Short mmCIF file of C-alpha atoms and ligand atoms in Angstrom, two decimals:
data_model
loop_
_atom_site.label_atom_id
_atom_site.label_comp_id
_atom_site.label_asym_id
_atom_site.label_seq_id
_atom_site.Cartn_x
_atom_site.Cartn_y
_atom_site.Cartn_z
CA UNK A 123 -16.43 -12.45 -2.13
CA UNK A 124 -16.52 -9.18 -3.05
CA UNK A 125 -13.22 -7.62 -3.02
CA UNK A 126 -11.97 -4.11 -1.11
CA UNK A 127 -9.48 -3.49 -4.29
CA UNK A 128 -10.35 -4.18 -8.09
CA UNK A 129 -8.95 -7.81 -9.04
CA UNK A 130 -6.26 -7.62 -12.05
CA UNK A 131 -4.95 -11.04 -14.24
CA UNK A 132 -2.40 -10.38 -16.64
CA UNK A 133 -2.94 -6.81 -17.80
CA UNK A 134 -6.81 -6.58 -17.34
CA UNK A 135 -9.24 -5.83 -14.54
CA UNK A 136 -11.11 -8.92 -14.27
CA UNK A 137 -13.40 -7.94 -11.59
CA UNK A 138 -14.42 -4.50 -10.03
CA UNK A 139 -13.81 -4.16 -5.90
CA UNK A 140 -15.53 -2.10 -3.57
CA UNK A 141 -12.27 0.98 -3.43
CA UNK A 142 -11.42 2.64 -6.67
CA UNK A 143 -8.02 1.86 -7.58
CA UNK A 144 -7.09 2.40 -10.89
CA UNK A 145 -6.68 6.42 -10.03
CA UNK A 146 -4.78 5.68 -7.19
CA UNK A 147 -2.38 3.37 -9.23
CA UNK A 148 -1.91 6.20 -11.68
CA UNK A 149 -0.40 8.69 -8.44
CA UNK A 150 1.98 5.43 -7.58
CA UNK A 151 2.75 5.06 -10.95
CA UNK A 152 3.58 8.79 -12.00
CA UNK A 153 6.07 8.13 -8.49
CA UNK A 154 7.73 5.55 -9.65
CA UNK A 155 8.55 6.74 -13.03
CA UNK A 156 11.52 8.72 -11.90
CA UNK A 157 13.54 4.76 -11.19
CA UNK A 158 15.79 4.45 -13.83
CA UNK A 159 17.31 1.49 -12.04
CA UNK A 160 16.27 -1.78 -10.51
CA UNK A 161 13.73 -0.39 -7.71
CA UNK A 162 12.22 -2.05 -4.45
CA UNK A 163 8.55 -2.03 -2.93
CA UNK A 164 7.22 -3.05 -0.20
CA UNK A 165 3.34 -2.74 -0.15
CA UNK A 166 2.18 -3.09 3.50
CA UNK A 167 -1.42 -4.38 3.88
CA UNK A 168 -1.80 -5.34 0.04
CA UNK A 169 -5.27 -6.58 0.01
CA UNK A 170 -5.58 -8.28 -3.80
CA UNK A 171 -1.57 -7.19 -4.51
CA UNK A 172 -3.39 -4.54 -7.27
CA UNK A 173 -0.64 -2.36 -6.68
CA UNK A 174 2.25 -4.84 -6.96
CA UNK A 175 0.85 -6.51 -9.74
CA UNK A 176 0.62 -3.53 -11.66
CA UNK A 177 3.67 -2.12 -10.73
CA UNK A 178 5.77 -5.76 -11.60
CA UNK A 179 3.78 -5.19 -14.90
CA UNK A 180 4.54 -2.08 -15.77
CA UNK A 181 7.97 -1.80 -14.70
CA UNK A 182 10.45 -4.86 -15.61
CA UNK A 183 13.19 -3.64 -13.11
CA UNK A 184 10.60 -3.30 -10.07
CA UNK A 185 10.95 -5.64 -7.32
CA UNK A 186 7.91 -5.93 -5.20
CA UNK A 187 7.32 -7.62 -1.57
CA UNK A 188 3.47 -7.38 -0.69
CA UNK A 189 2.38 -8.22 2.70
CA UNK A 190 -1.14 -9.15 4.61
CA UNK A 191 -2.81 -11.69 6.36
CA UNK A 192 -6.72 -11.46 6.12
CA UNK A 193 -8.36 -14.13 3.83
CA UNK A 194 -4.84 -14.64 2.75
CA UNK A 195 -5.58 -17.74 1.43
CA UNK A 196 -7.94 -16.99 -1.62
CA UNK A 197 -5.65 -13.55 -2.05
CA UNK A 198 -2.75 -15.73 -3.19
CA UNK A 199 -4.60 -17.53 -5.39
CA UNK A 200 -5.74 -14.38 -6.99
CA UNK A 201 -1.90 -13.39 -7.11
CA UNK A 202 -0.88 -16.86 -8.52
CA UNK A 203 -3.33 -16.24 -11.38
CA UNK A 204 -0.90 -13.43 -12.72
CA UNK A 205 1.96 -15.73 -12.36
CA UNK A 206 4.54 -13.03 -11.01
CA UNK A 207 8.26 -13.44 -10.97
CA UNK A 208 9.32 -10.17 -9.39
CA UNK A 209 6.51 -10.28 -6.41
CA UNK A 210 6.73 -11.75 -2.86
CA UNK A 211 3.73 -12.23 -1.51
CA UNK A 212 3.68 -13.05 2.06
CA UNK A 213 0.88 -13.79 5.00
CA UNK A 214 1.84 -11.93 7.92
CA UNK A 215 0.05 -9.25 9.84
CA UNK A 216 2.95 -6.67 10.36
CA UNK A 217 4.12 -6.11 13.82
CA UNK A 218 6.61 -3.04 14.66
CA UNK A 219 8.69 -5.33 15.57
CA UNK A 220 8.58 -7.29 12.34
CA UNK A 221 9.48 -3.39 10.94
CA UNK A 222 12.57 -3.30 13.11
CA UNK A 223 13.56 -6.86 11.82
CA UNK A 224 13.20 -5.93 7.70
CA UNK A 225 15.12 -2.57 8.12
CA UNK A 226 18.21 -4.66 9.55
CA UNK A 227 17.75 -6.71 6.56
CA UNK A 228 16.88 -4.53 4.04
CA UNK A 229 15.70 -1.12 2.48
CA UNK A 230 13.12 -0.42 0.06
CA UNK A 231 12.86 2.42 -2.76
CA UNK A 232 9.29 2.72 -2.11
CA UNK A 233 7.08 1.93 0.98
CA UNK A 234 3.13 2.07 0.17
CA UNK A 235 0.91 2.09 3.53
CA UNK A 236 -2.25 2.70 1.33
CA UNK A 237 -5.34 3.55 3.67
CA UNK A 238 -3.71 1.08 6.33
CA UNK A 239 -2.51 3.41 9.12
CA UNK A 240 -5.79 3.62 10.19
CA UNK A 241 -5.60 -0.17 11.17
CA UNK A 242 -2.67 0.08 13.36
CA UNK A 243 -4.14 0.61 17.47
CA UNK A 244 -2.88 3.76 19.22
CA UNK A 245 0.60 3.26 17.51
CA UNK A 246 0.67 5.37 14.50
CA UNK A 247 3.41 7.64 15.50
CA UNK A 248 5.86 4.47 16.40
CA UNK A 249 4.42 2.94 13.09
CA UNK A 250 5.23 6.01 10.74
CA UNK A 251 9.32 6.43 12.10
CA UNK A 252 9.54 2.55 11.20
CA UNK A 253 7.99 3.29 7.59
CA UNK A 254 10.28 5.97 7.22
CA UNK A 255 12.95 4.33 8.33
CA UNK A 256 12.17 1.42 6.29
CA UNK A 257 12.32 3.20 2.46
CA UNK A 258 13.51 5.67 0.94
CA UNK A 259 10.20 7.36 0.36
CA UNK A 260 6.88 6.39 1.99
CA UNK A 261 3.66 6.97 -0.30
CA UNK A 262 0.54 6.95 2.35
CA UNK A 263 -3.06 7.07 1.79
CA UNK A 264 -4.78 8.49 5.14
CA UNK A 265 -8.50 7.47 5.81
CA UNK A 266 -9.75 10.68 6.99
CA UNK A 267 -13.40 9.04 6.09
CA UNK A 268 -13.01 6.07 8.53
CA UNK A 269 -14.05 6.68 12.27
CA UNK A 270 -11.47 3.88 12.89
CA UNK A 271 -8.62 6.04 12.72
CA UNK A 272 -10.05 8.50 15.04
CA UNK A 273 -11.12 5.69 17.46
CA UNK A 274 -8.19 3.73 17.36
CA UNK A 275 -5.33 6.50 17.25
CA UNK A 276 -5.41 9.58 18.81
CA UNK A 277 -2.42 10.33 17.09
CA UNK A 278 -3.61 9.86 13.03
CA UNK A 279 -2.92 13.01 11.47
CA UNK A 280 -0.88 13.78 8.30
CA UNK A 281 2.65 14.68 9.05
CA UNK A 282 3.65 18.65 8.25
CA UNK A 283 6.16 17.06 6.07
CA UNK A 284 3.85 15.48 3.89
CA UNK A 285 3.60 16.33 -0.19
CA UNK A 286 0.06 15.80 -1.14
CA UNK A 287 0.40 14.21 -4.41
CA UNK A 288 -3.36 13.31 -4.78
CA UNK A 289 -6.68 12.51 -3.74
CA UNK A 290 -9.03 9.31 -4.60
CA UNK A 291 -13.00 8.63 -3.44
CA UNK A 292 -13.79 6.63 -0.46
CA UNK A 293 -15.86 3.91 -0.60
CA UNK A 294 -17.58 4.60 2.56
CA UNK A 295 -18.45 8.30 1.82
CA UNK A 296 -18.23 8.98 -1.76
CA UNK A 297 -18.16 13.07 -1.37
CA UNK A 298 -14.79 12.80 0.43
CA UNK A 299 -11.74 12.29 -0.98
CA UNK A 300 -8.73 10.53 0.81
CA UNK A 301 -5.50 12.32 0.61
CA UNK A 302 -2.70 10.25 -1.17
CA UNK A 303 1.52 11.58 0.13
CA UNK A 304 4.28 11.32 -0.22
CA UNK A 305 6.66 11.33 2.79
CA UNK A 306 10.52 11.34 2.89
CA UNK A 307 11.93 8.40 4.54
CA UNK A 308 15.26 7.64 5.64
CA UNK A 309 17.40 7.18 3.13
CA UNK A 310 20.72 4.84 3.59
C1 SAM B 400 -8.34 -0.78 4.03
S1 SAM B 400 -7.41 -2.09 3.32
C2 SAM B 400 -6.32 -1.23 2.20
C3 SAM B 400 -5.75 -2.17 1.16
C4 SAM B 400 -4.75 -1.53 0.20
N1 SAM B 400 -3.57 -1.06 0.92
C5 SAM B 400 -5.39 -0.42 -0.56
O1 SAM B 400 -5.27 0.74 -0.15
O2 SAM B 400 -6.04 -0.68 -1.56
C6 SAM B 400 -6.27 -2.48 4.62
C7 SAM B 400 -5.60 -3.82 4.39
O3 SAM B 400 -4.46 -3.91 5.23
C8 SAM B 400 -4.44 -5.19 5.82
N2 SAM B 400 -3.69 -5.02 7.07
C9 SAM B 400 -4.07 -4.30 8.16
N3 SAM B 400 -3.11 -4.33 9.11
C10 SAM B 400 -2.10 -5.09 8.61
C11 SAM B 400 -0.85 -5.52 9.13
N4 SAM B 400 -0.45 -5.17 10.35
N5 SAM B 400 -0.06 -6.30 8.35
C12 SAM B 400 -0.45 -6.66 7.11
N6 SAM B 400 -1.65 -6.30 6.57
C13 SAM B 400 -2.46 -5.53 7.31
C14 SAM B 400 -5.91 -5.55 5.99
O4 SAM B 400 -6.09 -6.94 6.11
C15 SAM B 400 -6.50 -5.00 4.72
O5 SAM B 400 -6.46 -5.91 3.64
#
């Protein structure tokens, strides 16, 4: 099948996907050089786990948890290829309530909701405060491309707050150029 995200084994991109991703890795990478500790992700809708793959990869004291549930399946096979030993990845299609329940378990360093707001009903503003309040910092990709996000969610806008800290081409319309931020979450 061909792939939304590029497919990555062991250090190399094994097959090309239909979202550009490598530029997009670079603006989560640039992020996460400022950890000079142990750090924690948690990738939220993580399609073929590029980003925690990468990340695992490229830093030895990052800790990644990847979530999603579509074609899961074949994903984790893809993941199992890489043989990780710092990344969870887990089918389950995210429910705010599922939120509520991993912030009274844990907190993350870094939430990524990469071009996945757009996926979630008329509930983006409830969606966002449990992101926040989920991770330190919250790094969002918003599909302002996607029709979805104006169908679905009145609502889907990015927040005043929001530090723009890059831009990558859609796949659907290749002259726009979705807006990668950074958000401050709730730190505890
Ligand atoms: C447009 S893709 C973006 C993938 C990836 N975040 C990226 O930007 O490259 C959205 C992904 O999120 C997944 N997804 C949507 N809602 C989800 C939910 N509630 N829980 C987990 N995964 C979800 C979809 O199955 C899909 O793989």
């Amino acid at each position: 099948m061909k792939t939304y995200q590029d497919q990555w084994v062991k250090g190399k991109l094994v097959e090309k996907g239909m979202r550009e991703c490598a530029g997009r890795y670079e603006i989560v990478k640039s992020f996460c050089k400022q950890f000079r500790r142990p750090f924690t992700v948690c990738d939220i809708g993580a399609n073929m786990c590029y980003f925690g793959l990468r990340l695992t990869e490229d830093f030895p004291k990052c800790y990644v948890v990847a979530f999603e549930f579509d074609k899961f399946d074949v994903r984790a096979v893809h993941v199992q290829k890489n043989n990780p030993s710092r990344l969870l990845f887990l089918k389950r299609k995210l429910s705010l309530n599922d939120l509520s329940v991993l912030n009274a378990i844990g907190h993350f360093d870094l939430i990524l909701a990469l071009s996945v707001l757009h996926h979630v009903g008329n509930k983006f503003d409830a969606w966002l405060m449990a992101l926040r309040n989920l991770g330190d910092n919250v790094i969002a990709e918003f599909a302002t491309d996607d029709s979805r996000s104006r169908r679905q969610s009145p609502d889907y806008r990015i927040p005043s707050d929001a530090q723009i800290l890059g831009y990558c081409e859609s796949h659907i319309n290749k002259q726009i150029q979705r807006p990668i931020v950074l958000l401050p979450g709730n730190p505890q």
